[in-house]
Amino acid sequence: MRKILIANRGEIAVRVIRACRDLGLGSVAVYSDVDRASLHVRMADEAYHIGPGPAVDSYLKIGAVIDAARRSGADAVHPGYGFLAESAGFASACRDAGLVFIGPTPEAIAGLGNKTAARGYARQAGVPVVEGTDEPLGPDVSDDVIGRAAARIGYPVMVKAVAGGGGKGMRVAREPSELPAALRLARSEAQASFGDPRIYLEKRIEHPRHVEVQVLADAHGTVVPFVERECSIQRRHQKVIEESPSTVVSPALRCSLQQAAAAVAVAAGYTSAGTVEFLLDADGRFAFLEMNTRLQVEHPVTEMVTGVDLVTWQIRIARGEPLTLDPAMVATPRGHAIECRVYAEDADAGFVPSPGQLTTLRTPDGPWVRHDGGMDEGARVSVFYDAMIAKLIVWGATRAEAVARLRRALLEYRVGGVRTSVPFLLWLIDQKEFRSAAFHTAYLDELLHQRAGRPFSEPDVSREEVAMIAAALYHSSQRVPPVVEAGAWKARARMEGLRS
């Protein structure tokens, strides 16, 4: 393997380019019309245009990506996460083109991407599974038949897309009268998001924790499970904050989760990096949820508490190398890590995207702070893609230390030109339930409902501060002491800074 094409954009493309450099490998970027000047394009050794702005015409266009790999002379492809990362068809196309796909086999992606088939792997491995239907329910299955299945499972039930992921194609039915609408909406979203309207039912566990286990598996039969990640802070089934380890997982439970995750990977014949997700109830009982056949957005928290570079290991496994990690070293955390995602979005307006140019971008720094960004100052947040600006990851010897460092780091952001999720994140991590880790998967949605639309952002004082500075400079030139009012110390301090 000499040269890797990264079939992605933004933060994850930058992350993989850096791993390529660490390993002395060439890197190839691909880009759409709107990404021509993006950071990942400028960082890569080579870059190839693959189409217009909409992802369906560029980053999701398998033929264009394969052609770029052929033109560049790349001999491997890393899919990152999102876009084609969990496409068995793309993995197959890479294999047919003689390219190494840095990920699991097409067969493993197809098998685990089908959520009902994935439940079958878990059962085969002896891993507890949330009660539900074991076969896909297509559009030809009547609501009456599905209603009888829901009654056998017991309400409330989750209606979930067979090909789902990222919180899409999911609806709750708390009683029989809610089931028809839940079916209609879940099927419609599943068709729009995945091109597959099939759904299945799962018993809804009230107020569970979402805990997941990272695994690495090589082609020589070795599977290594890592310390767990806690991903219960979610908004509408989408993760907001992730951390490792979980405060509610004991050493004995950790061992059981790791054994279960490894067993699912073995049953599925899995290779590369993957994540086995579980639901954990209030009594500490866990059940298999799904397995993600790709690198997770939150993989840095695992790297921070284990010291293992997961991306370079993905590449090494794809080269045929055996895993040489000490399982005991990665099974136990060292300290505590937390990640949050910084989006260009307006939380005060219902978390709508806030596209535009980043006229200012100053990012956090300092001991035990990691900023995984895919944009720099002057970049434009496009309407065509996910609005994530960066991921902020911090480490501390204890959870309390990590939370304090996260707050300090968030306060160091200076972003101009777009609204961001930073005020919302600062509010969230100051909540008593977050501080005490007393939360569950529905916690944030319930908290936001109670908040009833009150704004997260503090009033914009930038104009006031500019006026104070101007007044202070004027009075100084007139040799008249400026009036000191509440908040005027900022103006005076800035004036002194301007003088120096």
Short mmCIF file of C-alpha atoms in Angstrom, two decimals:
data_model
loop_
_atom_site.label_atom_id
_atom_site.label_comp_id
_atom_site.label_asym_id
_atom_site.label_seq_id
_atom_site.Cartn_x
_atom_site.Cartn_y
_atom_site.Cartn_z
CA MET A 1 0.00 0.00 0.00
CA ARG A 2 1.52 3.30 -1.14
CA LYS A 3 -1.26 5.82 -1.64
CA ILE A 4 -4.71 6.15 -0.06
CA LEU A 5 -7.68 7.99 -1.50
CA ILE A 6 -9.98 9.39 1.19
CA ALA A 7 -13.56 9.12 -0.02
CA ASN A 8 -14.83 11.85 2.27
CA ARG A 9 -14.48 15.50 3.23
CA GLY A 10 -14.07 17.82 6.21
CA GLU A 11 -12.83 16.75 9.61
CA ILE A 12 -12.59 13.01 8.98
CA ALA A 13 -10.71 13.52 5.70
CA VAL A 14 -8.17 15.69 7.54
CA ARG A 15 -7.90 13.02 10.25
CA VAL A 16 -7.12 10.27 7.73
CA ILE A 17 -4.64 12.45 5.82
CA ARG A 18 -2.71 12.93 9.05
CA ALA A 19 -2.67 9.17 9.65
CA CYS A 20 -1.33 8.66 6.13
CA ARG A 21 1.51 11.06 6.84
CA ASP A 22 2.29 9.32 10.12
CA LEU A 23 2.68 6.07 8.18
CA GLY A 24 4.62 7.63 5.29
CA LEU A 25 1.82 7.01 2.78
CA GLY A 26 0.57 9.29 0.03
CA SER A 27 -2.88 10.85 0.39
CA VAL A 28 -5.48 11.72 -2.24
CA ALA A 29 -8.46 14.00 -1.59
CA VAL A 30 -11.66 14.21 -3.58
CA TYR A 31 -13.83 17.31 -3.67
CA SER A 32 -17.06 18.74 -5.03
CA ASP A 33 -17.50 22.16 -6.60
CA VAL A 34 -18.13 23.83 -3.25
CA ASP A 35 -15.15 22.13 -1.56
CA ARG A 36 -12.54 23.18 -4.11
CA ALA A 37 -10.63 25.31 -1.57
CA SER A 38 -11.38 23.23 1.53
CA LEU A 39 -8.80 22.33 4.15
CA HIS A 40 -8.72 18.62 3.31
CA VAL A 41 -8.05 19.45 -0.34
CA ARG A 42 -5.13 21.71 0.56
CA MET A 43 -3.67 19.22 3.03
CA ALA A 44 -3.67 16.16 0.76
CA ASP A 45 -0.78 15.34 -1.58
CA GLU A 46 -3.21 15.27 -4.52
CA ALA A 47 -6.85 16.22 -5.06
CA TYR A 48 -9.42 15.28 -7.72
CA HIS A 49 -12.75 16.86 -8.58
CA ILE A 50 -15.70 14.44 -8.48
CA GLY A 51 -18.80 16.53 -9.17
CA PRO A 52 -21.14 19.35 -8.14
CA GLY A 53 -22.17 20.34 -4.64
CA PRO A 54 -24.99 17.90 -3.80
CA ALA A 55 -23.54 14.77 -2.20
CA VAL A 56 -25.62 12.51 -4.42
CA ASP A 57 -23.73 13.96 -7.41
CA SER A 58 -20.27 13.82 -5.82
CA TYR A 59 -19.35 12.10 -2.55
CA LEU A 60 -22.07 9.47 -2.96
CA LYS A 61 -21.24 8.80 -6.61
CA ILE A 62 -19.36 5.50 -6.52
CA GLY A 63 -18.22 5.65 -10.14
CA ALA A 64 -16.70 9.12 -9.73
CA VAL A 65 -14.78 8.11 -6.60
CA ILE A 66 -13.43 4.92 -8.19
CA ASP A 67 -12.41 6.89 -11.28
CA ALA A 68 -10.54 9.41 -9.11
CA ALA A 69 -8.68 6.53 -7.46
CA ARG A 70 -7.75 5.13 -10.85
CA ARG A 71 -6.55 8.51 -12.15
CA SER A 72 -4.48 9.19 -9.04
CA GLY A 73 -2.83 5.79 -8.94
CA ALA A 74 -4.13 5.14 -5.41
CA ASP A 75 -4.09 1.52 -4.36
CA ALA A 76 -6.42 1.86 -1.34
CA VAL A 77 -9.53 3.77 -0.28
CA HIS A 78 -10.51 4.95 3.20
CA PRO A 79 -14.23 5.81 3.44
CA GLY A 80 -14.15 7.78 6.70
CA TYR A 81 -17.63 7.87 8.23
CA GLY A 82 -20.91 8.87 6.61
CA PHE A 83 -21.41 9.00 2.84
CA LEU A 84 -20.24 5.60 1.46
CA ALA A 85 -18.60 4.29 4.63
CA GLU A 86 -21.29 1.65 5.26
CA SER A 87 -22.08 0.90 1.62
CA ALA A 88 -21.49 -2.74 0.77
CA GLY A 89 -21.83 -1.75 -2.89
CA PHE A 90 -18.96 0.71 -2.58
CA ALA A 91 -16.74 -1.81 -0.78
CA SER A 92 -17.50 -4.30 -3.56
CA ALA A 93 -16.74 -1.73 -6.27
CA CYS A 94 -13.36 -1.03 -4.64
CA ARG A 95 -12.57 -4.73 -4.55
CA ASP A 96 -13.62 -5.18 -8.19
CA ALA A 97 -11.37 -2.25 -9.15
CA GLY A 98 -8.37 -3.83 -7.42
CA LEU A 99 -8.42 -1.30 -4.59
CA VAL A 100 -7.96 -2.15 -0.93
CA PHE A 101 -11.02 -1.02 1.00
CA ILE A 102 -9.90 0.13 4.46
CA GLY A 103 -12.80 -1.32 6.36
CA PRO A 104 -14.72 -4.58 6.72
CA THR A 105 -15.63 -6.88 3.83
CA PRO A 106 -18.69 -6.11 1.71
CA GLU A 107 -20.32 -9.22 3.15
CA ALA A 108 -19.85 -8.04 6.75
CA ILE A 109 -21.15 -4.56 5.90
CA ALA A 110 -24.24 -6.02 4.22
CA GLY A 111 -24.92 -8.48 7.02
CA LEU A 112 -24.52 -6.05 9.90
CA GLY A 113 -26.11 -3.16 8.00
CA ASN A 114 -29.34 -5.14 8.01
CA LYS A 115 -30.46 -4.56 11.60
CA THR A 116 -32.54 -7.72 11.81
CA ALA A 117 -29.65 -9.81 10.45
CA ALA A 118 -27.34 -8.13 12.97
CA ARG A 119 -29.71 -9.20 15.76
CA GLY A 120 -29.30 -12.72 14.41
CA TYR A 121 -25.50 -12.53 14.75
CA ALA A 122 -25.91 -11.39 18.35
CA ARG A 123 -28.28 -14.27 19.14
CA GLN A 124 -25.86 -16.68 17.48
CA ALA A 125 -23.10 -15.34 19.73
CA GLY A 126 -25.25 -15.75 22.85
CA VAL A 127 -25.52 -12.00 23.41
CA PRO A 128 -28.78 -10.64 24.89
CA VAL A 129 -30.95 -8.82 22.34
CA VAL A 130 -33.75 -6.30 22.91
CA GLU A 131 -37.06 -8.08 22.37
CA GLY A 132 -38.49 -7.43 18.91
CA THR A 133 -39.26 -8.83 15.45
CA ASP A 134 -36.51 -10.88 13.85
CA GLU A 135 -37.56 -10.48 10.20
CA PRO A 136 -37.81 -7.29 8.09
CA LEU A 137 -41.32 -5.93 7.69
CA GLY A 138 -41.76 -4.66 4.14
CA PRO A 139 -44.46 -2.35 2.76
CA ASP A 140 -46.48 -5.44 1.83
CA VAL A 141 -46.96 -6.37 5.50
CA SER A 142 -50.23 -4.91 6.75
CA ASP A 143 -50.59 -2.64 9.74
CA ASP A 144 -52.85 -5.26 11.34
CA VAL A 145 -50.12 -7.91 11.21
CA ILE A 146 -47.57 -5.47 12.61
CA GLY A 147 -50.08 -4.42 15.27
CA ARG A 148 -50.39 -8.01 16.48
CA ALA A 149 -46.58 -8.28 16.64
CA ALA A 150 -46.44 -5.05 18.65
CA ALA A 151 -49.05 -6.39 21.07
CA ARG A 152 -46.97 -9.54 21.61
CA ILE A 153 -43.85 -7.43 22.31
CA GLY A 154 -45.75 -5.00 24.53
CA TYR A 155 -46.03 -1.23 24.29
CA PRO A 156 -44.24 1.10 24.05
CA VAL A 157 -42.43 -0.11 20.92
CA MET A 158 -39.81 1.40 18.65
CA VAL A 159 -40.40 1.33 14.89
CA LYS A 160 -36.93 1.24 13.31
CA ALA A 161 -35.55 1.15 9.78
CA VAL A 162 -33.88 -2.13 8.83
CA ALA A 163 -31.16 -0.18 7.00
CA GLY A 164 -31.13 2.59 9.60
CA GLY A 165 -28.46 4.57 11.34
CA GLY A 166 -27.79 8.04 12.74
CA GLY A 167 -31.18 8.21 14.43
CA LYS A 168 -33.05 8.19 11.10
CA GLY A 169 -36.10 6.05 10.39
CA MET A 170 -37.03 5.72 14.08
CA ARG A 171 -40.38 6.41 15.73
CA VAL A 172 -42.01 5.52 19.06
CA ALA A 173 -45.50 4.12 19.46
CA ARG A 174 -46.61 4.23 23.09
CA GLU A 175 -50.03 2.71 22.43
CA PRO A 176 -51.84 0.97 19.54
CA SER A 177 -53.45 4.18 18.27
CA GLU A 178 -49.96 5.68 17.63
CA LEU A 179 -48.65 2.73 15.63
CA PRO A 180 -50.04 3.56 12.13
CA ALA A 181 -48.52 7.05 12.12
CA ALA A 182 -45.21 5.73 13.49
CA LEU A 183 -45.09 3.11 10.74
CA ARG A 184 -45.88 5.63 8.02
CA LEU A 185 -43.28 8.15 9.18
CA ALA A 186 -40.53 5.59 9.82
CA ARG A 187 -41.04 3.96 6.43
CA SER A 188 -41.06 7.29 4.64
CA GLU A 189 -37.85 8.45 6.32
CA ALA A 190 -36.21 5.05 5.76
CA GLN A 191 -37.00 5.22 2.05
CA ALA A 192 -35.72 8.79 1.76
CA SER A 193 -32.55 8.20 3.79
CA PHE A 194 -31.57 4.65 2.82
CA GLY A 195 -33.63 3.72 -0.22
CA ASP A 196 -35.19 0.88 1.79
CA PRO A 197 -38.65 1.27 3.40
CA ARG A 198 -38.48 -1.96 5.45
CA ILE A 199 -38.81 -1.63 9.20
CA TYR A 200 -38.81 -3.83 12.31
CA LEU A 201 -40.13 -3.51 15.84
CA GLU A 202 -38.20 -3.38 19.07
CA LYS A 203 -39.39 -3.12 22.67
CA ARG A 204 -38.68 0.39 23.94
CA ILE A 205 -36.59 0.36 27.09
CA GLU A 206 -37.51 3.40 29.12
CA HIS A 207 -34.62 5.65 30.17
CA PRO A 208 -31.71 3.35 29.25
CA ARG A 209 -28.05 4.28 28.97
CA HIS A 210 -26.39 3.96 25.55
CA VAL A 211 -23.02 2.27 25.96
CA GLU A 212 -20.80 1.05 23.12
CA VAL A 213 -17.61 -0.95 22.74
CA GLN A 214 -14.96 -0.22 20.12
CA VAL A 215 -13.39 -3.30 18.54
CA LEU A 216 -10.46 -3.90 16.22
CA ALA A 217 -10.29 -7.18 14.33
CA ASP A 218 -7.56 -8.38 11.99
CA ALA A 219 -7.60 -10.92 9.16
CA HIS A 220 -5.80 -13.48 11.34
CA GLY A 221 -8.69 -14.11 13.72
CA THR A 222 -7.77 -11.69 16.50
CA VAL A 223 -10.47 -9.42 17.93
CA VAL A 224 -9.55 -6.81 20.54
CA PRO A 225 -12.35 -4.99 22.42
CA PHE A 226 -11.67 -1.61 24.04
CA VAL A 227 -12.97 0.23 27.08
CA GLU A 228 -16.57 1.36 26.65
CA ARG A 229 -17.89 4.75 25.56
CA GLU A 230 -20.94 6.42 27.10
CA CYS A 231 -23.19 8.01 24.45
CA SER A 232 -26.43 8.65 26.36
CA ILE A 233 -26.50 12.43 25.82
CA GLN A 234 -28.60 12.46 22.65
CA ARG A 235 -31.03 14.80 20.93
CA ARG A 236 -33.63 13.02 18.81
CA HIS A 237 -31.56 9.81 18.84
CA GLN A 238 -28.41 11.61 17.65
CA LYS A 239 -25.34 11.76 19.87
CA VAL A 240 -24.32 15.14 21.27
CA ILE A 241 -21.64 14.36 23.88
CA GLU A 242 -19.62 11.16 24.23
CA GLU A 243 -17.22 10.11 26.95
CA SER A 244 -15.09 7.22 28.14
CA PRO A 245 -15.36 5.41 30.46
CA SER A 246 -19.01 5.24 31.56
CA THR A 247 -19.58 6.13 35.19
CA VAL A 248 -22.15 3.34 35.61
CA VAL A 249 -20.06 0.48 34.22
CA SER A 250 -18.29 -1.59 36.86
CA PRO A 251 -15.14 -3.61 36.05
CA ALA A 252 -17.23 -6.81 35.96
CA LEU A 253 -19.85 -5.28 33.64
CA ARG A 254 -17.07 -3.84 31.48
CA CYS A 255 -15.63 -7.32 31.02
CA SER A 256 -19.05 -8.71 30.08
CA LEU A 257 -19.66 -5.94 27.53
CA GLN A 258 -16.24 -6.49 25.97
CA GLN A 259 -16.77 -10.24 25.72
CA ALA A 260 -20.17 -9.68 24.12
CA ALA A 261 -18.79 -7.18 21.59
CA ALA A 262 -15.97 -9.51 20.59
CA ALA A 263 -18.41 -12.42 20.24
CA VAL A 264 -20.63 -10.43 17.84
CA ALA A 265 -17.60 -9.46 15.73
CA VAL A 266 -16.45 -13.09 15.55
CA ALA A 267 -19.96 -14.32 14.62
CA ALA A 268 -20.10 -11.78 11.77
CA GLY A 269 -16.58 -12.57 10.51
CA TYR A 270 -15.63 -8.97 11.10
CA THR A 271 -12.34 -7.23 10.29
CA SER A 272 -11.14 -3.61 10.73
CA ALA A 273 -12.55 -1.09 13.23
CA GLY A 274 -16.17 -1.35 14.31
CA THR A 275 -18.43 -0.50 17.22
CA VAL A 276 -20.94 -2.73 19.03
CA GLU A 277 -23.70 -0.71 20.67
CA PHE A 278 -25.73 -1.75 23.71
CA LEU A 279 -28.62 -0.46 25.78
CA LEU A 280 -28.12 -0.64 29.53
CA ASP A 281 -31.16 -0.60 31.83
CA ALA A 282 -31.40 0.75 35.37
CA ASP A 283 -30.59 -2.67 36.82
CA GLY A 284 -27.33 -2.95 34.90
CA ARG A 285 -28.62 -5.47 32.34
CA PHE A 286 -27.45 -4.89 28.79
CA ALA A 287 -28.82 -5.86 25.40
CA PHE A 288 -27.36 -5.67 21.89
CA LEU A 289 -28.59 -2.72 19.83
CA GLU A 290 -26.54 -2.74 16.61
CA MET A 291 -23.03 -2.82 15.19
CA ASN A 292 -21.61 0.08 13.19
CA THR A 293 -19.29 -1.13 10.44
CA ARG A 294 -17.07 1.93 10.29
CA LEU A 295 -15.02 4.36 12.31
CA GLN A 296 -17.24 6.29 14.72
CA VAL A 297 -17.34 10.08 14.99
CA GLU A 298 -16.52 9.65 18.68
CA HIS A 299 -13.45 7.44 18.21
CA PRO A 300 -11.09 10.10 19.68
CA VAL A 301 -12.34 9.56 23.24
CA THR A 302 -11.20 5.94 23.00
CA GLU A 303 -7.85 7.08 21.62
CA MET A 304 -7.46 9.55 24.50
CA VAL A 305 -7.99 6.97 27.28
CA THR A 306 -6.00 4.14 25.64
CA GLY A 307 -3.25 5.89 23.66
CA VAL A 308 -4.09 3.87 20.53
CA ASP A 309 -4.39 5.47 17.08
CA LEU A 310 -7.45 3.72 15.65
CA VAL A 311 -7.07 5.13 12.15
CA THR A 312 -3.49 3.97 11.69
CA TRP A 313 -4.56 0.55 12.96
CA GLN A 314 -7.35 0.46 10.39
CA ILE A 315 -4.72 1.01 7.71
CA ARG A 316 -2.32 -1.54 9.19
CA ILE A 317 -5.06 -4.18 9.36
CA ALA A 318 -5.98 -3.46 5.73
CA ARG A 319 -2.31 -4.06 4.83
CA GLY A 320 -2.63 -7.53 6.34
CA GLU A 321 -0.73 -6.84 9.55
CA PRO A 322 -1.68 -8.78 12.69
CA LEU A 323 -2.94 -6.92 15.74
CA THR A 324 -0.15 -6.62 18.30
CA LEU A 325 -2.06 -4.59 20.90
CA ASP A 326 -2.09 -5.78 24.48
CA PRO A 327 -5.80 -6.48 25.15
CA ALA A 328 -5.40 -5.63 28.84
CA MET A 329 -3.92 -2.25 27.96
CA VAL A 330 -6.94 -1.11 25.92
CA ALA A 331 -9.61 -2.76 28.08
CA THR A 332 -9.02 -0.46 31.04
CA PRO A 333 -9.24 3.36 30.83
CA ARG A 334 -6.51 5.74 31.81
CA GLY A 335 -8.27 8.84 33.06
CA HIS A 336 -11.43 10.23 31.48
CA ALA A 337 -12.11 11.74 28.04
CA ILE A 338 -15.11 13.71 26.76
CA GLU A 339 -16.00 14.78 23.21
CA CYS A 340 -18.55 17.29 21.98
CA ARG A 341 -19.38 18.29 18.43
CA VAL A 342 -19.26 21.96 17.49
CA TYR A 343 -21.82 22.68 14.78
CA ALA A 344 -22.67 25.74 12.74
CA GLU A 345 -26.26 25.78 13.93
CA ASP A 346 -28.66 28.04 15.76
CA ALA A 347 -29.80 26.24 18.90
CA ASP A 348 -32.10 29.15 19.76
CA ALA A 349 -34.03 28.55 16.53
CA GLY A 350 -34.48 24.82 17.00
CA PHE A 351 -30.94 23.75 16.03
CA VAL A 352 -31.34 24.76 12.39
CA PRO A 353 -28.09 24.90 10.35
CA SER A 354 -26.32 28.25 10.15
CA PRO A 355 -24.45 28.20 6.82
CA GLY A 356 -22.06 30.95 5.85
CA GLN A 357 -18.42 31.97 5.88
CA LEU A 358 -16.27 31.56 8.99
CA THR A 359 -15.02 35.13 9.15
CA THR A 360 -13.29 34.34 12.44
CA LEU A 361 -12.17 30.99 13.81
CA ARG A 362 -10.02 30.78 16.91
CA THR A 363 -9.94 27.35 18.51
CA PRO A 364 -9.07 26.00 21.98
CA ASP A 365 -5.61 24.81 22.90
CA GLY A 366 -3.59 23.85 25.94
CA PRO A 367 -2.78 20.70 27.92
CA TRP A 368 -4.98 17.67 27.22
CA VAL A 369 -7.15 19.49 24.67
CA ARG A 370 -7.62 18.03 21.18
CA HIS A 371 -9.37 19.94 18.42
CA ASP A 372 -10.24 17.79 15.39
CA GLY A 373 -11.30 20.33 12.79
CA GLY A 374 -12.02 20.21 9.11
CA MET A 375 -12.27 23.95 8.48
CA ASP A 376 -10.08 26.98 8.96
CA GLU A 377 -10.78 30.72 9.00
CA GLY A 378 -12.39 31.85 5.77
CA ALA A 379 -13.99 28.48 5.04
CA ARG A 380 -17.64 28.33 4.11
CA VAL A 381 -20.17 26.11 5.84
CA SER A 382 -22.22 24.71 2.98
CA VAL A 383 -25.92 23.92 2.88
CA PHE A 384 -25.09 20.66 1.11
CA TYR A 385 -23.38 18.82 3.99
CA ASP A 386 -23.36 18.21 7.71
CA ALA A 387 -22.74 21.49 9.55
CA MET A 388 -20.06 20.19 11.91
CA ILE A 389 -17.14 22.61 12.24
CA ALA A 390 -15.04 20.47 14.56
CA LYS A 391 -14.93 17.97 17.38
CA LEU A 392 -13.55 19.07 20.74
CA ILE A 393 -12.02 16.32 22.87
CA VAL A 394 -10.53 16.77 26.32
CA TRP A 395 -8.85 14.47 28.84
CA GLY A 396 -8.59 14.60 32.61
CA ALA A 397 -7.31 12.34 35.35
CA THR A 398 -10.91 12.28 36.64
CA ARG A 399 -14.30 13.03 35.09
CA ALA A 400 -14.61 16.23 37.12
CA GLU A 401 -11.26 17.40 35.79
CA ALA A 402 -12.28 16.55 32.22
CA VAL A 403 -15.59 18.45 32.57
CA ALA A 404 -13.78 21.52 33.92
CA ARG A 405 -11.31 21.38 31.05
CA LEU A 406 -14.15 20.99 28.53
CA ARG A 407 -15.81 24.12 29.88
CA ARG A 408 -12.57 26.09 29.72
CA ALA A 409 -11.92 24.93 26.16
CA LEU A 410 -15.44 25.79 24.96
CA LEU A 411 -15.03 29.31 26.34
CA GLU A 412 -11.91 29.75 24.20
CA TYR A 413 -13.81 29.40 20.90
CA ARG A 414 -14.19 32.56 18.85
CA VAL A 415 -16.30 31.98 15.75
CA GLY A 416 -17.59 34.75 13.50
CA GLY A 417 -19.90 34.68 10.50
CA VAL A 418 -22.15 31.82 11.66
CA ARG A 419 -24.02 30.82 14.80
CA THR A 420 -22.60 27.80 16.64
CA SER A 421 -23.66 25.19 19.18
CA VAL A 422 -21.08 26.43 21.71
CA PRO A 423 -23.57 28.39 23.92
CA PHE A 424 -25.84 25.34 24.01
CA LEU A 425 -22.94 23.04 24.96
CA LEU A 426 -21.83 25.38 27.73
CA TRP A 427 -25.37 25.40 29.11
CA LEU A 428 -25.63 21.61 28.86
CA ILE A 429 -22.43 20.74 30.70
CA ASP A 430 -23.42 23.07 33.56
CA GLN A 431 -26.62 21.10 34.24
CA LYS A 432 -26.53 19.22 37.55
CA GLU A 433 -27.51 15.92 35.91
CA PHE A 434 -24.61 16.16 33.50
CA ARG A 435 -22.20 17.06 36.29
CA SER A 436 -23.31 14.04 38.30
CA ALA A 437 -23.62 11.78 35.20
CA ALA A 438 -27.24 11.05 36.18
CA PHE A 439 -28.66 10.93 32.65
CA HIS A 440 -30.19 8.55 30.11
CA THR A 441 -30.94 8.58 26.38
CA ALA A 442 -34.13 10.64 26.76
CA TYR A 443 -32.64 13.07 29.28
CA LEU A 444 -31.66 15.85 26.89
CA ASP A 445 -34.93 15.78 24.94
CA GLU A 446 -36.85 16.00 28.22
CA LEU A 447 -34.63 18.84 29.43
CA LEU A 448 -35.11 20.79 26.21
CA HIS A 449 -38.86 20.30 26.42
CA GLN A 450 -38.85 21.76 29.95
CA ARG A 451 -36.75 24.68 28.74
CA ALA A 452 -39.57 25.61 26.36
CA GLY A 453 -37.49 27.52 23.83
CA ARG A 454 -35.65 29.88 26.15
CA PRO A 455 -32.45 31.09 24.43
CA PHE A 456 -29.04 29.58 25.14
CA SER A 457 -27.03 32.48 23.75
CA GLU A 458 -26.09 35.43 25.89
CA PRO A 459 -26.84 38.88 24.45
CA ASP A 460 -24.37 40.02 21.84
CA VAL A 461 -22.23 42.63 23.59
CA SER A 462 -19.73 43.11 20.80
CA ARG A 463 -21.16 46.49 19.71
CA GLU A 464 -21.28 47.69 23.31
CA GLU A 465 -17.65 46.72 23.84
CA VAL A 466 -16.58 48.45 20.61
CA ALA A 467 -18.36 51.61 21.78
CA MET A 468 -16.63 51.41 25.16
CA ILE A 469 -13.23 51.08 23.55
CA ALA A 470 -13.92 54.02 21.24
CA ALA A 471 -15.10 56.15 24.16
CA ALA A 472 -12.09 55.19 26.26
CA LEU A 473 -9.68 56.10 23.47
CA TYR A 474 -11.47 59.43 22.91
CA HIS A 475 -11.40 60.36 26.59
CA SER A 476 -7.76 59.37 26.80
CA SER A 477 -6.91 61.70 23.92
CA GLN A 478 -8.79 64.49 25.70
CA ARG A 479 -6.99 63.72 28.98
CA VAL A 480 -10.38 63.16 30.63
CA PRO A 481 -10.68 59.95 32.68
CA PRO A 482 -13.34 57.67 31.25
CA VAL A 483 -16.38 56.84 33.38
CA VAL A 484 -16.08 53.37 34.89
CA GLU A 485 -19.35 51.48 34.72
CA ALA A 486 -20.30 47.84 35.07
CA GLY A 487 -18.48 45.94 32.35
CA ALA A 488 -16.26 48.93 31.44
CA TRP A 489 -13.22 47.10 32.81
CA LYS A 490 -13.27 45.09 29.58
CA ALA A 491 -12.99 48.25 27.52
CA ARG A 492 -10.19 49.63 29.67
CA ALA A 493 -8.29 46.35 29.51
CA ARG A 494 -8.65 46.24 25.75
CA MET A 495 -7.62 49.87 25.43
CA GLU A 496 -4.44 49.12 27.40
CA GLY A 497 -3.85 46.21 25.09
CA LEU A 498 -4.22 48.46 22.06
CA ARG A 499 -1.73 50.92 23.49
CA SER A 500 0.86 48.22 24.12
#
